[in-house]
Amino acid sequence: MRWGVPVAAAAVIGAAIGAGPVIAAVSGEPVLPERSAEQLLADAVAATHKEGGIPPMSGTVQQTASLGIPALPATGGSSPLSLLSGSHEVKVWYGAADKLRVAMPTQLNETNLVINGGQAWYWDSATNTATKLKIKEGAPERPATPVPQQTDLTPQQLAQRLLDAAGEHTAIRVINTAEVAGRPVYQLVLSPKEEGSLVQEVRIALDGETYVPLQVQVYAKGSAEPAYQVGFTQVTFTPPAAENFTFTPPAGAKVEEQEIGFENGKDQRAEHAEHAEDVAGDAKVVGEGWATVAVLPFDADTFAKDAQKDAAKASGNESGDQHGPDGFGADADPQALIDGVLQSATPVSGTWGSGKLIKTKLVTALLTDDGRLLVGAVTPEEITKAAGLK
């Protein structure tokens, strides 16, 4: 979860801010030229490869979750657990590849990540701590993200590949009369065909001028409002003022320094890959498409210990100190989370045995007494059916 909120926001913004002039809207709902799903995806792929990079901008991204989850333990406003319910805003200023500011305000506090050339600061008002970040000398560069290159596929080929991946399990349509952050958008609507899925549809809003994403919404069956959404509420494509990228620790603040390097990244990836391989060896998948259920061995005590260990590593302090420049997860208590969820679970039983069922609007999980975890975006009936398959 390290840097979860600012990085997630920056990823959404990075995909969505190649914007040009606003399209003139007709009276009433904006109506864009018709596009097929294939044409729309091809345009979106082509837009990501335009020269010139991301233009300067500033904006606000809002994330809203209404999953109907059981009551969770209080963990502070910036914990990942807090993002599972309610609304949260992230403000972003982007000036160039080396000028970025991401701020997450909460009711009483604020966290900021400020990057300006060779300087980077992380400010946490809750702990009154400013952390100066720097790359370890001689540390290798961060591994590049494996994204499709222009030479790999044409936009049309990649669009077709994405549609083929959806295959027979998904119905796809395009709406050309929507608007996000005051901009006319196309909505690419993905609807599961499996009756057992809890997902009614997923809507991806693409800017009508640039074909880049502005919003993602996930609707649960039987709900008129999205169970989860993230997207722009406001965006301006003008260079932010220079002072947005300057940071001076306030008087009386605790100032720390932390080096960031990626030399251990290979070892960590190998460790996670080995762990994933071990789990995959005992795991299986039941069902197809949107009705897929994952079945894997699970022990609550072991899970809590491993999660606490990962949280300590993420905070950069394995001694147990909950403070760290990640600021987004070290304060969460995995055991308290498990206990809180299990208290709200429903006891169930069948020919497959017995266990506890946890259901949200989009996900159902079953913890069986014989040590299995079944989870999927499916109905309880699909989960218990999968539990009976050996």
GROMACS .gro file of C-alpha atoms in nm:
model
  390
    1MET     CA    1   0.000   0.000   0.000
    2ARG     CA    2   0.307   0.225   0.013
    3TRP     CA    3   0.232   0.561  -0.148
    4GLY     CA    4  -0.099   0.399  -0.243
    5VAL     CA    5  -0.314   0.710  -0.261
    6PRO     CA    6  -0.076   0.954  -0.436
    7VAL     CA    7   0.056   0.693  -0.677
    8ALA     CA    8  -0.292   0.572  -0.767
    9ALA     CA    9  -0.401   0.930  -0.822
   10ALA     CA   10  -0.095   1.010  -1.028
   11ALA     CA   11  -0.155   0.699  -1.239
   12VAL     CA   12  -0.512   0.801  -1.314
   13ILE     CA   13  -0.407   1.158  -1.384
   14GLY     CA   14  -0.112   1.051  -1.595
   15ALA     CA   15  -0.351   0.857  -1.816
   16ALA     CA   16  -0.604   1.134  -1.832
   17ILE     CA   17  -0.433   1.469  -1.879
   18GLY     CA   18  -0.338   1.485  -2.242
   19ALA     CA   19  -0.630   1.719  -2.281
   20GLY     CA   20  -0.672   1.986  -2.544
   21PRO     CA   21  -0.944   2.246  -2.582
   22VAL     CA   22  -1.286   2.170  -2.442
   23ILE     CA   23  -1.535   2.052  -2.701
   24ALA     CA   24  -1.818   2.293  -2.756
   25ALA     CA   25  -2.129   2.127  -2.615
   26VAL     CA   26  -2.470   2.158  -2.773
   27SER     CA   27  -2.760   2.264  -2.557
   28GLY     CA   28  -2.864   1.990  -2.321
   29GLU     CA   29  -2.657   1.673  -2.313
   30PRO     CA   30  -2.330   1.677  -2.511
   31VAL     CA   31  -2.347   1.457  -2.819
   32LEU     CA   32  -2.020   1.328  -2.961
   33PRO     CA   33  -1.972   1.163  -3.301
   34GLU     CA   34  -2.057   0.795  -3.286
   35ARG     CA   35  -1.770   0.551  -3.236
   36SER     CA   36  -1.767   0.175  -3.212
   37ALA     CA   37  -1.594   0.013  -2.916
   38GLU     CA   38  -1.308  -0.091  -3.144
   39GLN     CA   39  -1.267   0.261  -3.284
   40LEU     CA   40  -1.280   0.412  -2.936
   41LEU     CA   41  -1.015   0.178  -2.795
   42ALA     CA   42  -0.793   0.234  -3.099
   43ASP     CA   43  -0.822   0.611  -3.052
   44ALA     CA   44  -0.738   0.575  -2.682
   45VAL     CA   45  -0.427   0.369  -2.759
   46ALA     CA   46  -0.314   0.617  -3.024
   47ALA     CA   47  -0.362   0.908  -2.781
   48THR     CA   48  -0.121   0.753  -2.529
   49HIS     CA   49   0.157   0.757  -2.790
   50LYS     CA   50   0.127   1.119  -2.897
   51GLU     CA   51   0.451   1.317  -2.888
   52GLY     CA   52   0.498   1.603  -2.646
   53GLY     CA   53   0.418   1.413  -2.330
   54ILE     CA   54   0.179   1.519  -2.058
   55PRO     CA   55   0.089   1.891  -2.069
   56PRO     CA   56   0.103   2.102  -1.751
   57MET     CA   57  -0.218   2.078  -1.550
   58SER     CA   58  -0.384   2.085  -1.212
   59GLY     CA   59  -0.695   1.911  -1.095
   60THR     CA   60  -0.892   1.720  -0.836
   61VAL     CA   61  -0.959   1.347  -0.840
   62GLN     CA   62  -1.235   1.206  -0.622
   63GLN     CA   63  -1.265   0.845  -0.514
   64THR     CA   64  -1.597   0.723  -0.374
   65ALA     CA   65  -1.674   0.379  -0.232
   66SER     CA   66  -2.009   0.247  -0.115
   67LEU     CA   67  -1.939  -0.125  -0.095
   68GLY     CA   68  -2.163  -0.211   0.196
   69ILE     CA   69  -1.872  -0.360   0.388
   70PRO     CA   70  -1.888  -0.463   0.754
   71ALA     CA   71  -1.775  -0.211   1.016
   72LEU     CA   72  -1.396  -0.175   1.015
   73PRO     CA   73  -1.166  -0.066   1.298
   74ALA     CA   74  -1.072   0.303   1.303
   75THR     CA   75  -0.727   0.350   1.151
   76GLY     CA   76  -0.688   0.718   1.073
   77GLY     CA   77  -0.796   0.920   0.774
   78SER     CA   78  -0.513   0.829   0.535
   79SER     CA   79  -0.509   0.453   0.587
   80PRO     CA   80  -0.604   0.232   0.290
   81LEU     CA   81  -0.887   0.097   0.505
   82SER     CA   82  -1.042   0.443   0.510
   83LEU     CA   83  -1.069   0.430   0.130
   84LEU     CA   84  -1.313   0.139   0.148
   85SER     CA   85  -1.600   0.372   0.236
   86GLY     CA   86  -1.700   0.734   0.190
   87SER     CA   87  -1.546   0.992  -0.044
   88HIS     CA   88  -1.185   1.107  -0.065
   89GLU     CA   89  -1.017   1.375  -0.273
   90VAL     CA   90  -0.666   1.399  -0.409
   91LYS     CA   91  -0.535   1.725  -0.553
   92VAL     CA   92  -0.259   1.722  -0.814
   93TRP     CA   93  -0.037   1.981  -0.977
   94TYR     CA   94   0.180   1.874  -1.272
   95GLY     CA   95   0.434   2.106  -1.432
   96ALA     CA   96   0.673   1.870  -1.610
   97ALA     CA   97   0.828   1.526  -1.578
   98ASP     CA   98   1.025   1.649  -1.274
   99LYS     CA   99   0.759   1.878  -1.124
  100LEU     CA  100   0.474   1.708  -0.944
  101ARG     CA  101   0.272   1.769  -0.631
  102VAL     CA  102   0.009   1.532  -0.491
  103ALA     CA  103  -0.193   1.626  -0.182
  104MET     CA  104  -0.450   1.428   0.009
  105PRO     CA  105  -0.645   1.645   0.253
  106THR     CA  106  -0.850   1.483   0.528
  107GLN     CA  107  -1.086   1.642   0.780
  108LEU     CA  108  -0.808   1.754   1.013
  109ASN     CA  109  -0.478   1.677   0.837
  110GLU     CA  110  -0.305   1.665   0.502
  111THR     CA  111  -0.028   1.468   0.337
  112ASN     CA  112   0.180   1.604   0.050
  113LEU     CA  113   0.430   1.459  -0.192
  114VAL     CA  114   0.629   1.735  -0.364
  115ILE     CA  115   0.882   1.665  -0.642
  116ASN     CA  116   1.079   1.952  -0.791
  117GLY     CA  117   1.380   1.861  -1.001
  118GLY     CA  118   1.629   1.675  -0.783
  119GLN     CA  119   1.437   1.744  -0.461
  120ALA     CA  120   1.149   1.544  -0.318
  121TRP     CA  121   0.963   1.597   0.010
  122TYR     CA  122   0.690   1.407   0.188
  123TRP     CA  123   0.491   1.610   0.442
  124ASP     CA  124   0.255   1.456   0.699
  125SER     CA  125   0.073   1.720   0.904
  126ALA     CA  126  -0.071   1.457   1.140
  127THR     CA  127   0.276   1.375   1.274
  128ASN     CA  128   0.421   1.721   1.193
  129THR     CA  129   0.697   1.541   1.001
  130ALA     CA  130   0.871   1.644   0.680
  131THR     CA  131   1.073   1.368   0.513
  132LYS     CA  132   1.333   1.463   0.254
  133LEU     CA  133   1.365   1.185  -0.001
  134LYS     CA  134   1.663   1.114  -0.219
  135ILE     CA  135   1.777   0.834  -0.446
  136LYS     CA  136   2.061   0.626  -0.307
  137GLU     CA  137   2.385   0.706  -0.483
  138GLY     CA  138   2.466   0.442  -0.738
  139ALA     CA  139   2.122   0.285  -0.709
  140PRO     CA  140   1.989   0.145  -1.034
  141GLU     CA  141   1.697   0.315  -1.201
  142ARG     CA  142   1.342   0.208  -1.126
  143PRO     CA  143   1.241  -0.072  -1.363
  144ALA     CA  144   1.034   0.052  -1.652
  145THR     CA  145   0.663  -0.028  -1.649
  146PRO     CA  146   0.590  -0.290  -1.915
  147VAL     CA  147   0.341  -0.104  -2.133
  148PRO     CA  148   0.275  -0.172  -2.501
  149GLN     CA  149   0.503   0.022  -2.733
  150GLN     CA  150   0.410   0.160  -3.073
  151THR     CA  151   0.627  -0.103  -3.236
  152ASP     CA  152   0.450  -0.384  -3.052
  153LEU     CA  153   0.099  -0.334  -3.185
  154THR     CA  154  -0.093  -0.082  -3.387
  155PRO     CA  155  -0.374   0.091  -3.198
  156GLN     CA  156  -0.627  -0.108  -3.400
  157GLN     CA  157  -0.452  -0.438  -3.322
  158LEU     CA  158  -0.433  -0.363  -2.949
  159ALA     CA  159  -0.798  -0.253  -2.946
  160GLN     CA  160  -0.897  -0.580  -3.109
  161ARG     CA  161  -0.685  -0.775  -2.862
  162LEU     CA  162  -0.862  -0.606  -2.571
  163LEU     CA  163  -1.201  -0.684  -2.720
  164ASP     CA  164  -1.098  -1.045  -2.782
  165ALA     CA  165  -0.989  -1.069  -2.416
  166ALA     CA  166  -1.340  -0.964  -2.312
  167GLY     CA  167  -1.464  -1.242  -2.533
  168GLU     CA  168  -1.795  -1.414  -2.489
  169HIS     CA  169  -1.822  -1.316  -2.123
  170THR     CA  170  -1.877  -0.941  -2.176
  171ALA     CA  171  -2.126  -0.726  -2.364
  172ILE     CA  172  -1.972  -0.396  -2.475
  173ARG     CA  173  -2.149  -0.077  -2.581
  174VAL     CA  174  -2.062   0.292  -2.618
  175ILE     CA  175  -2.252   0.594  -2.481
  176ASN     CA  176  -2.172   0.929  -2.645
  177THR     CA  177  -2.383   1.169  -2.435
  178ALA     CA  178  -2.204   1.175  -2.097
  179GLU     CA  179  -1.994   1.444  -1.928
  180VAL     CA  180  -1.714   1.433  -1.668
  181ALA     CA  181  -1.556   1.739  -1.504
  182GLY     CA  182  -1.737   1.962  -1.753
  183ARG     CA  183  -1.598   1.775  -2.053
  184PRO     CA  184  -1.800   1.565  -2.300
  185VAL     CA  185  -1.691   1.202  -2.281
  186TYR     CA  186  -1.751   0.865  -2.437
  187GLN     CA  187  -1.847   0.592  -2.192
  188LEU     CA  188  -1.725   0.244  -2.272
  189VAL     CA  189  -1.970   0.018  -2.089
  190LEU     CA  190  -1.869  -0.340  -2.002
  191SER     CA  191  -2.153  -0.566  -1.886
  192PRO     CA  192  -2.091  -0.920  -1.757
  193LYS     CA  193  -2.301  -1.192  -1.920
  194GLU     CA  194  -2.271  -1.434  -1.627
  195GLU     CA  195  -2.582  -1.431  -1.409
  196GLY     CA  196  -2.380  -1.521  -1.100
  197SER     CA  197  -2.171  -1.203  -1.108
  198LEU     CA  198  -2.238  -0.921  -0.862
  199VAL     CA  199  -2.117  -0.665  -1.118
  200GLN     CA  200  -2.385  -0.501  -1.327
  201GLU     CA  201  -2.147  -0.298  -1.542
  202VAL     CA  202  -1.820  -0.107  -1.553
  203ARG     CA  203  -1.815   0.236  -1.718
  204ILE     CA  204  -1.489   0.387  -1.843
  205ALA     CA  205  -1.520   0.752  -1.944
  206LEU     CA  206  -1.286   0.865  -2.224
  207ASP     CA  207  -1.240   1.232  -2.307
  208GLY     CA  208  -1.424   1.318  -2.627
  209GLU     CA  209  -1.133   1.524  -2.761
  210THR     CA  210  -0.829   1.319  -2.661
  211TYR     CA  211  -0.978   0.973  -2.590
  212VAL     CA  212  -0.795   0.942  -2.258
  213PRO     CA  213  -0.961   0.818  -1.934
  214LEU     CA  214  -1.130   1.068  -1.703
  215GLN     CA  215  -1.337   0.837  -1.484
  216VAL     CA  216  -1.403   0.472  -1.394
  217GLN     CA  217  -1.729   0.357  -1.233
  218VAL     CA  218  -1.827   0.010  -1.111
  219TYR     CA  219  -2.197  -0.063  -1.060
  220ALA     CA  220  -2.328  -0.351  -0.851
  221LYS     CA  221  -2.644  -0.534  -0.953
  222GLY     CA  222  -2.954  -0.373  -0.812
  223SER     CA  223  -2.783  -0.037  -0.744
  224ALA     CA  224  -2.859   0.286  -0.926
  225GLU     CA  225  -2.542   0.452  -0.798
  226PRO     CA  226  -2.186   0.322  -0.851
  227ALA     CA  227  -2.047   0.107  -0.571
  228TYR     CA  228  -1.702   0.240  -0.656
  229GLN     CA  229  -1.578   0.524  -0.872
  230VAL     CA  230  -1.265   0.731  -0.923
  231GLY     CA  231  -1.224   1.022  -1.158
  232PHE     CA  232  -1.179   1.391  -1.213
  233THR     CA  233  -1.420   1.642  -1.064
  234GLN     CA  234  -1.217   1.939  -1.189
  235VAL     CA  235  -0.922   1.974  -1.428
  236THR     CA  236  -0.738   2.274  -1.575
  237PHE     CA  237  -0.478   2.244  -1.848
  238THR     CA  238  -0.264   2.548  -1.768
  239PRO     CA  239   0.083   2.552  -1.609
  240PRO     CA  240   0.053   2.557  -1.227
  241ALA     CA  241   0.224   2.842  -1.041
  242ALA     CA  242   0.586   2.773  -0.947
  243GLU     CA  243   0.513   2.798  -0.574
  244ASN     CA  244   0.310   2.477  -0.596
  245PHE     CA  245   0.637   2.288  -0.638
  246THR     CA  246   0.833   2.453  -0.358
  247PHE     CA  247   0.833   2.317  -0.004
  248THR     CA  248   0.992   2.443   0.316
  249PRO     CA  249   0.936   2.250   0.640
  250PRO     CA  250   0.719   2.458   0.876
  251ALA     CA  251   0.875   2.598   1.192
  252GLY     CA  252   0.879   2.335   1.465
  253ALA     CA  253   0.833   2.044   1.225
  254LYS     CA  254   1.035   1.726   1.267
  255VAL     CA  255   1.266   1.689   0.967
  256GLU     CA  256   1.390   1.348   0.854
  257GLU     CA  257   1.580   1.212   0.557
  258GLN     CA  258   1.527   0.884   0.380
  259GLU     CA  259   1.712   0.732   0.090
  260ILE     CA  260   1.516   0.549  -0.174
  261GLY     CA  261   1.682   0.287  -0.389
  262PHE     CA  262   1.570   0.002  -0.605
  263GLU     CA  263   1.868  -0.225  -0.558
  264ASN     CA  264   1.660  -0.457  -0.343
  265GLY     CA  265   1.372  -0.457  -0.586
  266LYS     CA  266   1.493  -0.766  -0.767
  267ASP     CA  267   1.528  -0.962  -0.443
  268GLN     CA  268   1.186  -0.845  -0.322
  269ARG     CA  269   1.023  -0.937  -0.652
  270ALA     CA  270   1.186  -1.278  -0.638
  271GLU     CA  271   1.062  -1.324  -0.282
  272HIS     CA  272   0.706  -1.227  -0.376
  273ALA     CA  273   0.720  -1.444  -0.688
  274GLU     CA  274   0.833  -1.742  -0.482
  275HIS     CA  275   0.552  -1.682  -0.232
  276ALA     CA  276   0.298  -1.645  -0.512
  277GLU     CA  277   0.421  -1.967  -0.670
  278ASP     CA  278   0.379  -2.150  -0.339
  279VAL     CA  279   0.024  -2.019  -0.299
  280ALA     CA  280  -0.061  -2.088  -0.663
  281GLY     CA  281   0.047  -2.448  -0.618
  282ASP     CA  282  -0.232  -2.501  -0.365
  283ALA     CA  283  -0.485  -2.264  -0.524
  284LYS     CA  284  -0.739  -2.324  -0.795
  285VAL     CA  285  -0.992  -2.129  -0.996
  286VAL     CA  286  -1.356  -2.227  -1.033
  287GLY     CA  287  -1.590  -2.081  -1.293
  288GLU     CA  288  -1.531  -1.855  -1.592
  289GLY     CA  289  -1.528  -1.488  -1.682
  290TRP     CA  290  -1.695  -1.255  -1.435
  291ALA     CA  291  -1.817  -1.552  -1.227
  292THR     CA  292  -1.466  -1.675  -1.147
  293VAL     CA  293  -1.401  -1.785  -0.789
  294ALA     CA  294  -1.050  -1.817  -0.646
  295VAL     CA  295  -1.000  -2.097  -0.392
  296LEU     CA  296  -0.683  -2.099  -0.181
  297PRO     CA  297  -0.560  -2.217   0.158
  298PHE     CA  298  -0.602  -1.962   0.437
  299ASP     CA  299  -0.505  -1.931   0.800
  300ALA     CA  300  -0.615  -1.610   0.973
  301ASP     CA  301  -0.329  -1.602   1.225
  302THR     CA  302  -0.060  -1.659   0.961
  303PHE     CA  303  -0.221  -1.400   0.733
  304ALA     CA  304  -0.223  -1.137   1.009
  305LYS     CA  305   0.142  -1.198   1.096
  306ASP     CA  306   0.252  -1.181   0.731
  307ALA     CA  307   0.046  -0.865   0.672
  308GLN     CA  308   0.196  -0.696   0.978
  309LYS     CA  309   0.545  -0.789   0.858
  310ASP     CA  310   0.473  -0.647   0.511
  311ALA     CA  311   0.338  -0.325   0.667
  312ALA     CA  312   0.657  -0.287   0.870
  313LYS     CA  313   0.870  -0.337   0.557
  314ALA     CA  314   0.659  -0.088   0.364
  315SER     CA  315   0.708   0.174   0.636
  316GLY     CA  316   1.084   0.129   0.617
  317ASN     CA  317   1.091   0.036   0.986
  318GLU     CA  318   1.070  -0.333   1.069
  319SER     CA  319   1.108  -0.259   1.439
  320GLY     CA  320   0.735  -0.197   1.462
  321ASP     CA  321   0.731   0.186   1.460
  322GLN     CA  322   0.412   0.273   1.273
  323HIS     CA  323   0.546   0.601   1.134
  324GLY     CA  324   0.696   0.602   0.788
  325PRO     CA  325   0.692   0.819   0.475
  326ASP     CA  326   0.448   0.581   0.317
  327GLY     CA  327   0.176   0.726   0.542
  328PHE     CA  328  -0.084   0.504   0.381
  329GLY     CA  329  -0.099   0.172   0.558
  330ALA     CA  330   0.153   0.136   0.839
  331ASP     CA  331  -0.115   0.239   1.090
  332ALA     CA  332  -0.349  -0.043   0.994
  333ASP     CA  333  -0.374  -0.345   1.225
  334PRO     CA  334  -0.432  -0.657   1.011
  335GLN     CA  335  -0.551  -0.862   1.308
  336ALA     CA  336  -0.802  -0.593   1.405
  337LEU     CA  337  -0.925  -0.588   1.046
  338ILE     CA  338  -0.971  -0.966   1.041
  339ASP     CA  339  -1.146  -0.967   1.378
  340GLY     CA  340  -1.376  -0.683   1.274
  341VAL     CA  341  -1.476  -0.851   0.950
  342LEU     CA  342  -1.530  -1.194   1.109
  343GLN     CA  343  -1.755  -1.045   1.376
  344SER     CA  344  -1.991  -0.934   1.100
  345ALA     CA  345  -1.964  -1.259   0.901
  346THR     CA  346  -2.262  -1.491   0.863
  347PRO     CA  347  -2.225  -1.858   0.968
  348VAL     CA  348  -2.313  -2.091   0.680
  349SER     CA  349  -2.299  -2.463   0.617
  350GLY     CA  350  -2.373  -2.721   0.350
  351THR     CA  351  -2.262  -3.051   0.208
  352TRP     CA  352  -1.920  -2.891   0.161
  353GLY     CA  353  -1.883  -2.823   0.536
  354SER     CA  354  -1.921  -2.500   0.736
  355GLY     CA  355  -1.767  -2.156   0.751
  356LYS     CA  356  -1.826  -1.781   0.763
  357LEU     CA  357  -1.958  -1.573   0.473
  358ILE     CA  358  -1.867  -1.208   0.411
  359LYS     CA  359  -2.066  -1.026   0.141
  360THR     CA  360  -2.027  -0.675   0.001
  361LYS     CA  361  -2.196  -0.518  -0.300
  362LEU     CA  362  -1.916  -0.631  -0.531
  363VAL     CA  363  -1.731  -0.915  -0.358
  364THR     CA  364  -1.826  -1.229  -0.167
  365ALA     CA  365  -1.578  -1.426   0.045
  366LEU     CA  366  -1.613  -1.754   0.231
  367LEU     CA  367  -1.377  -1.870   0.505
  368THR     CA  368  -1.432  -2.242   0.556
  369ASP     CA  369  -1.360  -2.423   0.879
  370ASP     CA  370  -1.135  -2.664   0.689
  371GLY     CA  371  -0.892  -2.379   0.606
  372ARG     CA  372  -0.998  -2.247   0.266
  373LEU     CA  373  -1.067  -1.895   0.140
  374LEU     CA  374  -1.303  -1.859  -0.155
  375VAL     CA  375  -1.344  -1.512  -0.302
  376GLY     CA  376  -1.500  -1.366  -0.614
  377ALA     CA  377  -1.728  -1.093  -0.752
  378VAL     CA  378  -2.013  -1.343  -0.735
  379THR     CA  379  -2.328  -1.420  -0.539
  380PRO     CA  380  -2.317  -1.627  -0.218
  381GLU     CA  381  -2.481  -1.911  -0.412
  382GLU     CA  382  -2.188  -1.921  -0.655
  383ILE     CA  383  -1.936  -1.917  -0.366
  384THR     CA  384  -2.099  -2.206  -0.180
  385LYS     CA  385  -2.136  -2.398  -0.505
  386ALA     CA  386  -1.763  -2.357  -0.564
  387ALA     CA  387  -1.694  -2.470  -0.206
  388GLY     CA  388  -1.857  -2.803  -0.286
  389LEU     CA  389  -1.623  -2.872  -0.578
  390LYS     CA  390  -1.316  -3.073  -0.487
   0.00000   0.00000   0.00000
